mmCIF file of C-alpha atoms in Angstrom:
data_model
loop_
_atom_site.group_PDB
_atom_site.id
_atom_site.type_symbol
_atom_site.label_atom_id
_atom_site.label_comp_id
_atom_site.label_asym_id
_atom_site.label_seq_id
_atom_site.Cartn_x
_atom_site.Cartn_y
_atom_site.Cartn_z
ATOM 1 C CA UNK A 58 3.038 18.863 13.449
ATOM 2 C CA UNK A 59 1.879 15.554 11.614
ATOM 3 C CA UNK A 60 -1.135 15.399 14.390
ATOM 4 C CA UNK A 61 -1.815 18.785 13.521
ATOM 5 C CA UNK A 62 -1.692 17.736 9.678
ATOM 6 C CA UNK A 63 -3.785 15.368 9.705
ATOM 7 C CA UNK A 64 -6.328 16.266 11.568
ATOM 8 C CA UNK A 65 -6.816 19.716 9.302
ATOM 9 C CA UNK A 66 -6.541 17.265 6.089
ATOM 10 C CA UNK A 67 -9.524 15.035 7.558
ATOM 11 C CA UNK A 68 -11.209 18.245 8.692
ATOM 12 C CA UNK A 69 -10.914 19.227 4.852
ATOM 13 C CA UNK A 70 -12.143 16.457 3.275
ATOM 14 C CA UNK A 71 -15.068 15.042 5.568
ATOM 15 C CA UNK A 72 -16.117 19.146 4.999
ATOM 16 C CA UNK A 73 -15.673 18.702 1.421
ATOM 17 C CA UNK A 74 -18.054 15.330 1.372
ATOM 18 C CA UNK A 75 -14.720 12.609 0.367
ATOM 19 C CA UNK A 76 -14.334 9.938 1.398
ATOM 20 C CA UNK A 77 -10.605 8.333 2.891
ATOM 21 C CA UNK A 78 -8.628 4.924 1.971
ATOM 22 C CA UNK A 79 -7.753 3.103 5.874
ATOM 23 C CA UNK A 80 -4.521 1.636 5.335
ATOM 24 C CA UNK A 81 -4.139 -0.422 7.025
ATOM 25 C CA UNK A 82 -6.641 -2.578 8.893
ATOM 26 C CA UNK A 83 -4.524 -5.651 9.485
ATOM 27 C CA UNK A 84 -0.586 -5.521 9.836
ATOM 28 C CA UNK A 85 -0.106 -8.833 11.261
ATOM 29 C CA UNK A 86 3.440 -8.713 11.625
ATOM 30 C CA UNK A 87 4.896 -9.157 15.393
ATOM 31 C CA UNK A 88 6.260 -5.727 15.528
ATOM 32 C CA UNK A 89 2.657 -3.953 14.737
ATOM 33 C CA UNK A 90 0.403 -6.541 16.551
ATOM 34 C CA UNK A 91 -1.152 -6.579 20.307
ATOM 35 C CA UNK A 92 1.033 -7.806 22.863
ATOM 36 C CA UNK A 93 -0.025 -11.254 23.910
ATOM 37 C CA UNK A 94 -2.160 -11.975 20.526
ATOM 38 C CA UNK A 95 0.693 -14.957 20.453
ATOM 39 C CA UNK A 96 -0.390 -16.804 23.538
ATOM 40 C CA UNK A 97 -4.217 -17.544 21.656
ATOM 41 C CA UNK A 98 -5.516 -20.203 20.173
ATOM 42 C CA UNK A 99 -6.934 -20.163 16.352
ATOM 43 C CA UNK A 100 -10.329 -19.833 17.500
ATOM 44 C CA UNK A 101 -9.254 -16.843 19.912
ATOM 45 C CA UNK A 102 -7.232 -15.131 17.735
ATOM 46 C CA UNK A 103 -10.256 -15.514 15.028
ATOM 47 C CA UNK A 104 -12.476 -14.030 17.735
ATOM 48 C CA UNK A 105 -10.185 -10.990 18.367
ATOM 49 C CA UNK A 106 -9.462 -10.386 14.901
ATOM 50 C CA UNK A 107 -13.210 -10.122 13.595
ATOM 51 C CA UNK A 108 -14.332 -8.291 16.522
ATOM 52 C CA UNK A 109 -11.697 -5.656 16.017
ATOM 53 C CA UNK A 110 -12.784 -5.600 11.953
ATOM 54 C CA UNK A 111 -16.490 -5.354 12.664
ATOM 55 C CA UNK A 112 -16.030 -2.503 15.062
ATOM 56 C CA UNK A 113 -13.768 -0.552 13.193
ATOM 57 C CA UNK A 114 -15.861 -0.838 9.987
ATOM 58 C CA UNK A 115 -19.174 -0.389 11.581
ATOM 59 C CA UNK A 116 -18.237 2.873 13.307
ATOM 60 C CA UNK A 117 -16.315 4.959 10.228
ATOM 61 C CA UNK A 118 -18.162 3.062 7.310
ATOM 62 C CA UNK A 119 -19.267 6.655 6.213
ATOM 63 C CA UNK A 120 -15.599 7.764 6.463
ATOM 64 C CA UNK A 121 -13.855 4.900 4.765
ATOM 65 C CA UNK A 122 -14.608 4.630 0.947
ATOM 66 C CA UNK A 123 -11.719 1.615 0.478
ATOM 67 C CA UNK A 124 -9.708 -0.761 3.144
ATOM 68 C CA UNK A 125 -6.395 -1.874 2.702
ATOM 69 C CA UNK A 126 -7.092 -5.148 4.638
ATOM 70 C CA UNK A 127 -4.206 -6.754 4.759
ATOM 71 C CA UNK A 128 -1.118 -5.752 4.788
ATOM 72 C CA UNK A 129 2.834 -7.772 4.189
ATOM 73 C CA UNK A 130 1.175 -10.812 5.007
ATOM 74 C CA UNK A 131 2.812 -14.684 5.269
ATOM 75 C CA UNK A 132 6.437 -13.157 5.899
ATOM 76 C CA UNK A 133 8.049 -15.911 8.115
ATOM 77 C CA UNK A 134 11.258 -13.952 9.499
ATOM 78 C CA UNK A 135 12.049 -15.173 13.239
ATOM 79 C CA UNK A 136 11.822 -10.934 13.838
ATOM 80 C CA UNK A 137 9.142 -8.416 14.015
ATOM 81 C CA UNK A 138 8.465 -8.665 10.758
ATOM 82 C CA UNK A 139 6.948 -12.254 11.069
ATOM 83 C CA UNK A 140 3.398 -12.395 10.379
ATOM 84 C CA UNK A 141 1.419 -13.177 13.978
ATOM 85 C CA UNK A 142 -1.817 -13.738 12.553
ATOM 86 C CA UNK A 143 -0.054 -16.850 9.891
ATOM 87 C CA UNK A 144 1.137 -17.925 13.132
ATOM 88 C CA UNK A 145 -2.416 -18.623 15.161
ATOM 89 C CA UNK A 146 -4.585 -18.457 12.486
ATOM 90 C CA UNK A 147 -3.296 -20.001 9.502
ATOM 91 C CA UNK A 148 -3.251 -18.554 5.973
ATOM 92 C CA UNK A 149 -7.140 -18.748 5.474
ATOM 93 C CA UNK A 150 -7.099 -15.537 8.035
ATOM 94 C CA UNK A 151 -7.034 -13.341 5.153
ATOM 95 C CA UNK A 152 -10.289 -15.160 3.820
ATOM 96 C CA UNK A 153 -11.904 -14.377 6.838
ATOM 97 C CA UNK A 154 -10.296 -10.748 7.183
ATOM 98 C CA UNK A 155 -11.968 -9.942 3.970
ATOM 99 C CA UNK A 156 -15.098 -11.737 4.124
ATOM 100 C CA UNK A 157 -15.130 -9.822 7.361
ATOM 101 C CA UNK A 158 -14.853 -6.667 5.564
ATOM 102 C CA UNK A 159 -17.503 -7.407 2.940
ATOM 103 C CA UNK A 160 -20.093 -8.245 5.183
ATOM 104 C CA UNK A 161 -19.671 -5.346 7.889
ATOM 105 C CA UNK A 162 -19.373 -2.988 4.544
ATOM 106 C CA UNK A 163 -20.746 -4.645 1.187
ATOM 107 C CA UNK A 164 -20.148 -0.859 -1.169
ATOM 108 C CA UNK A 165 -16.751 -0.786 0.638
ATOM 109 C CA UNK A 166 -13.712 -1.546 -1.967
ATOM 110 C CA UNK A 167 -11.042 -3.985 -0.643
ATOM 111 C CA UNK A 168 -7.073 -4.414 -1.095
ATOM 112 C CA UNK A 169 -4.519 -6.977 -0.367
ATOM 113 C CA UNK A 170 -1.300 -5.319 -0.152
ATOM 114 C CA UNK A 171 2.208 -6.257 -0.081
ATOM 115 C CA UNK A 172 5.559 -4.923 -0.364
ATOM 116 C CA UNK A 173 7.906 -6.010 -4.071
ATOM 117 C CA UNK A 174 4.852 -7.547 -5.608
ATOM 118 C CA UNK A 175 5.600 -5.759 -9.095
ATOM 119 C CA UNK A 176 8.426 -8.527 -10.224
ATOM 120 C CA UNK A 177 8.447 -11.903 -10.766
ATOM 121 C CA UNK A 178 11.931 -12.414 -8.990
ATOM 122 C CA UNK A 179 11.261 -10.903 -5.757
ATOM 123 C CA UNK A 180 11.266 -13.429 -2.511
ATOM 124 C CA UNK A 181 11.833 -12.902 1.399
ATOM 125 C CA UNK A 182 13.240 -15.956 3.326
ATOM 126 C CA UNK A 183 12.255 -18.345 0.308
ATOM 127 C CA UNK A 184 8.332 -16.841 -0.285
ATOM 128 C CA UNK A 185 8.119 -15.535 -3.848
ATOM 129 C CA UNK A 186 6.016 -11.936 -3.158
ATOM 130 C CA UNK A 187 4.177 -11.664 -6.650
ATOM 131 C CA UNK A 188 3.918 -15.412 -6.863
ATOM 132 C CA UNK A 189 2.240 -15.389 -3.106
ATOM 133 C CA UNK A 190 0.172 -12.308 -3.548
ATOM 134 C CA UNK A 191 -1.279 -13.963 -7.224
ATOM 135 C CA UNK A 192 -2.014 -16.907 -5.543
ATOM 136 C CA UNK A 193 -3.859 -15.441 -2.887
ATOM 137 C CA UNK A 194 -5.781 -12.418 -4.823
ATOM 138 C CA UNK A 195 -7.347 -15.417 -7.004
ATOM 139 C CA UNK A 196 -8.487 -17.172 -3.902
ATOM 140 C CA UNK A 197 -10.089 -13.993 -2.634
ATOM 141 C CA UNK A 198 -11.370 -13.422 -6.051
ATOM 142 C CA UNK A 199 -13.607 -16.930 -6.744
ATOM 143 C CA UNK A 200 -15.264 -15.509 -3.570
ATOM 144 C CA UNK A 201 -15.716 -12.347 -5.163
ATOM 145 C CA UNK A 202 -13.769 -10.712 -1.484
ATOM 146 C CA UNK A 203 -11.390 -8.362 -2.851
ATOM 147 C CA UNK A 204 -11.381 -5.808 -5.343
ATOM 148 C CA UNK A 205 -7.828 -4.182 -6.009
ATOM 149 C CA UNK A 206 -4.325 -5.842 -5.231
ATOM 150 C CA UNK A 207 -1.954 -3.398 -3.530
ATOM 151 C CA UNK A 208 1.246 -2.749 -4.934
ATOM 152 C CA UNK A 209 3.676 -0.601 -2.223
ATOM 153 C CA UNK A 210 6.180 1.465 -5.048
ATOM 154 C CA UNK A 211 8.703 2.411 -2.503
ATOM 155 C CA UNK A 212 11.388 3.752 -5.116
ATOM 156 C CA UNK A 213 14.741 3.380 -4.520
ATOM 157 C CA UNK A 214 14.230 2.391 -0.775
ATOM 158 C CA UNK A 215 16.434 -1.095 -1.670
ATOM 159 C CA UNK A 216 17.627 -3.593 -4.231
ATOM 160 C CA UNK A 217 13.932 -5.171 -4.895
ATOM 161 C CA UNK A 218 12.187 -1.723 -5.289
ATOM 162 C CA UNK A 219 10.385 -0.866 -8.559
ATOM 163 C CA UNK A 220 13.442 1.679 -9.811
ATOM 164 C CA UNK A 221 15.353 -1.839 -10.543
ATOM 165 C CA UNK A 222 12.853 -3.641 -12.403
ATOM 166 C CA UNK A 223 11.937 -3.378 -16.062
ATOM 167 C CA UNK A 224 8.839 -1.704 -16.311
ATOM 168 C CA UNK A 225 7.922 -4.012 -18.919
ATOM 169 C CA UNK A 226 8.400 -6.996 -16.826
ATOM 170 C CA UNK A 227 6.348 -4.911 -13.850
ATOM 171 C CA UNK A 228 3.553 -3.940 -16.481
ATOM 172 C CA UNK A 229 3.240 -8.130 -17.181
ATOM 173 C CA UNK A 230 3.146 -9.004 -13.558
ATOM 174 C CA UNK A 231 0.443 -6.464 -12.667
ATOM 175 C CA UNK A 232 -1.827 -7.750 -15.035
ATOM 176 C CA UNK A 233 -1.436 -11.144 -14.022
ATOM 177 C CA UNK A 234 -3.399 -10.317 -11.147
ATOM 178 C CA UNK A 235 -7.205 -11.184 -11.103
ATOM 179 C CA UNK A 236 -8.303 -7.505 -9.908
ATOM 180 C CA UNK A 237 -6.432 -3.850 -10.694
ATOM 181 C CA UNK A 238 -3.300 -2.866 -9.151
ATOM 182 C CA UNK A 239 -3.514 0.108 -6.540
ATOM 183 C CA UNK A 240 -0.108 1.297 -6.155
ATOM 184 C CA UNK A 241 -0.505 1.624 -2.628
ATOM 185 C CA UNK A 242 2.533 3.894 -0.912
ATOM 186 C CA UNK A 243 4.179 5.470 -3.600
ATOM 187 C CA UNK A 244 7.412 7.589 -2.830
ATOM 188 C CA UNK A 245 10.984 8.024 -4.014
ATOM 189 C CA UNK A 246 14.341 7.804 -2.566
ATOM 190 C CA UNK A 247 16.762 10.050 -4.166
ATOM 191 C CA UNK A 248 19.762 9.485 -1.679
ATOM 192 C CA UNK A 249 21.646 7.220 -4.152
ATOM 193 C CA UNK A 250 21.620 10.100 -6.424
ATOM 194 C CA UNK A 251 21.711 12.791 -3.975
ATOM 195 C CA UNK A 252 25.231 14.503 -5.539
ATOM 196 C CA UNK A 253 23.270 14.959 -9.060
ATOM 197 C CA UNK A 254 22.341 18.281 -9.809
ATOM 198 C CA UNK A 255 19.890 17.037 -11.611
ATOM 199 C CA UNK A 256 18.113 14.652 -8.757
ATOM 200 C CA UNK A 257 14.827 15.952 -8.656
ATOM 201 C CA UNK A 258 14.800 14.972 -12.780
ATOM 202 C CA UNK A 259 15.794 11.824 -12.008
ATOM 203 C CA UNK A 260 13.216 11.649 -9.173
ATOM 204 C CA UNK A 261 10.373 12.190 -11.324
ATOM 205 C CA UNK A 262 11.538 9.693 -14.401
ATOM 206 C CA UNK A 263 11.072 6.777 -12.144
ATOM 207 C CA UNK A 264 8.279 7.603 -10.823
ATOM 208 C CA UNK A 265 7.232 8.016 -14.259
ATOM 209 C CA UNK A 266 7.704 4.887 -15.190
ATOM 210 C CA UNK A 267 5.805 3.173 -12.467
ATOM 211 C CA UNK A 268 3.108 4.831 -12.867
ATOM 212 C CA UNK A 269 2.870 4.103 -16.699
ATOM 213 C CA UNK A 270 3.259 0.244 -15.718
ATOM 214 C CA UNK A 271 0.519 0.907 -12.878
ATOM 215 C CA UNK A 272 -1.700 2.367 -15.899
ATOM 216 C CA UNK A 273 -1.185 0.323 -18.621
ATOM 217 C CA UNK A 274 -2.209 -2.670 -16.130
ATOM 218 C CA UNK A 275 -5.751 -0.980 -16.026
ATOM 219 C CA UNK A 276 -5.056 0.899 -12.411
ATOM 220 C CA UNK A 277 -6.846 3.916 -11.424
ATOM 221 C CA UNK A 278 -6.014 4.185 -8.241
ATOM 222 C CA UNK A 279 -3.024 5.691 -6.552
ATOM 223 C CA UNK A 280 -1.506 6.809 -3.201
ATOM 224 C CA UNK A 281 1.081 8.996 -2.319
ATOM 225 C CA UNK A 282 2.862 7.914 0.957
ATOM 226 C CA UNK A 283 3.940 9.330 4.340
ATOM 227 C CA UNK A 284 3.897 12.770 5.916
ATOM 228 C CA UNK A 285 4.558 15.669 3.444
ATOM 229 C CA UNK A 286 6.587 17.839 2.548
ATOM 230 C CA UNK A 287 9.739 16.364 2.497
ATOM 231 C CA UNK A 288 10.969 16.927 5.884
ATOM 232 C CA UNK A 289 8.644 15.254 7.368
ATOM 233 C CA UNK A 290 9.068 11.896 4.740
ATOM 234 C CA UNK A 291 8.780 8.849 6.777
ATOM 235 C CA UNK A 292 12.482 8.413 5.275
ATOM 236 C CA UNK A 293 13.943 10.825 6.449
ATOM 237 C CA UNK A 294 14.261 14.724 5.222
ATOM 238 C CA UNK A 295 17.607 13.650 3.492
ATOM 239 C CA UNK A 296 15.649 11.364 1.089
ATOM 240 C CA UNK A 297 13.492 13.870 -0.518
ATOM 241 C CA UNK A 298 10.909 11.359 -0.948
ATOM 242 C CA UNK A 299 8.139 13.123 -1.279
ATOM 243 C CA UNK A 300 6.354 15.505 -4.796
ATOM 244 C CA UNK A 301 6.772 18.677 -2.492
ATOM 245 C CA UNK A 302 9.991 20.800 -0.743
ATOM 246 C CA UNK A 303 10.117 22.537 2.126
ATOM 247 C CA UNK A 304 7.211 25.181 2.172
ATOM 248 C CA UNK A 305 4.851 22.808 0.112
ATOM 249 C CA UNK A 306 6.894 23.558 -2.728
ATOM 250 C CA UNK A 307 6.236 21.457 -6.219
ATOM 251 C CA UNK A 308 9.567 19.593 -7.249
ATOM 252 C CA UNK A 309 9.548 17.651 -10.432
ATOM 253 C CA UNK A 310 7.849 14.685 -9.081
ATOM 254 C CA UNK A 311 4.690 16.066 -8.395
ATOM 255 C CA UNK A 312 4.456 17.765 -11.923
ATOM 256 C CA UNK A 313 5.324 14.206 -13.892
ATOM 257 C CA UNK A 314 3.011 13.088 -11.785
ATOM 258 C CA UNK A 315 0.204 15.023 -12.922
ATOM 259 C CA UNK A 316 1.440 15.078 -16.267
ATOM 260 C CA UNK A 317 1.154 11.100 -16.602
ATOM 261 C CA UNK A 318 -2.409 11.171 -14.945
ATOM 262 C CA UNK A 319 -4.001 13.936 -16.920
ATOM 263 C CA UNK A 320 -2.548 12.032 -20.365
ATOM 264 C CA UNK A 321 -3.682 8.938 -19.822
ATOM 265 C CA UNK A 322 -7.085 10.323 -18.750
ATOM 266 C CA UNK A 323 -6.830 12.021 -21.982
ATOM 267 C CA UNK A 324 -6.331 8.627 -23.699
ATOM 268 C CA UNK A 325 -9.122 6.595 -21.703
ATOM 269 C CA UNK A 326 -11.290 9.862 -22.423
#
């Protein structure tokens, strides 16, 4: 059903002239990366990695308007969550991801992305996320390599996701970046609330007030994420994560959603 999904979306929109976001081009954590990829040496693992880049770029370039190049990079658990490509490489293998990118595909738009980079607080075995993902978005940005920082917005998926943090504090932190935040793979768990009549209201606040953070930090680009409509969430069907019910139905969510957009177009207008 998803295959079937997506292949009628990309039907739509490649008929319709869009253009698509790949997310992502590099997951270098264990769990996501070739078998073997381990066992190479920095100047192998170079080799692979901007082979694989140029080839993918070259051959959708007129499908892809915007790459998410990197994705949950420099984590350092002993799992499959332990970024492989830190591990050869070295940290400058995001430099040459994206310098990879912006040769192969100079008009296409670029985006670090990582996961609880919208408070200060945030850190995974010891690495500060924001702190990290500042530090290397104004590396990428002397060279002029990346244009948007991603920011994931899972709501409500855990204690470090953007429902817990002051959307002041997450509208400071987003501007501290040297490029615009793209919130990235934006969704909302409502199975902490799930007895409340009123869930879907409470849904649709918080994701209210990320977005408003998101816009008042100069973003214009967003991203709903997983399969839709709810049943098919990448969650789970009991988290109702998604703007739209069973049947494609609009909940709350999806309305606030356009609500927030349309006024602060109104406002930039």
């Amino acid at each position: 059903c998803e295959d079937f999904q997506a292949r009628q979306a990309l039907s739509h929109l490649e008929g319709s002239g869009r253009r698509l976001l790949l997310s992502h081009l590099i997951y270098p954590t264990r769990g996501s990366m070739p078998r073997g990829f381990e066992r190479l040496t920095r100047e192998q693992g170079i080799a692979v990695m901007t082979q694989y880049i140029e080839s993918t770029v070259n051959r959708f370039r007129d499908r892809f308007f915007a790459y998410n190049v990197v994705n949950e990079f420099y984590m350092t658990d002993n799992n499959d969550a332990q970024d492989i490509m830190l591990k050869v490489i070295g940290e400058d293998y995001i430099d040459i991801a994206f310098e990879t990118v912006r040769k192969a595909d100079p008009t296409a738009l670029t985006i670090l992305n990582q996961q609880e980079n919208h408070t200060r607080d945030w850190s995974v075995n010891g690495i500060n996320l924001s702190e990290t993902t500042i530090k290397v978005a104004n590396r990428l940005a002397q060279r002029g390599l990346i244009d948007m920082v991603g920011s994931q917005c899972h709501i409500d998926q855990g204690p470090g996701s953007p429902a817990y943090t002051d959307i002041a504090e997450m509208t400071e932190v987003y501007k501290s970046y040297p490029v615009p935040v793209f919130i990235s793979e934006l969704d909302a768990n409502t199975e902490q609330y799930a007895d409340q009549a009123d869930r879907f209201i409470i849904q649709a606040q918080r994701v209210k007030g990320v977005l408003q953070a998101a816009l008042e930090s100069g973003t214009t680009f967003i991203n709903l994420w997983g399969s839709f409509p709810d049943e098919l969430s990448w969650l789970g069907p009991q988290t109702a994560a998604t703007p739209w019910a069973s049947g494609w139905k609009e909940k709350p969510m999806y309305f606030e959603i356009l609500r927030t957009l349309f006024k602060n177009y109104a406002k930039v207008g």
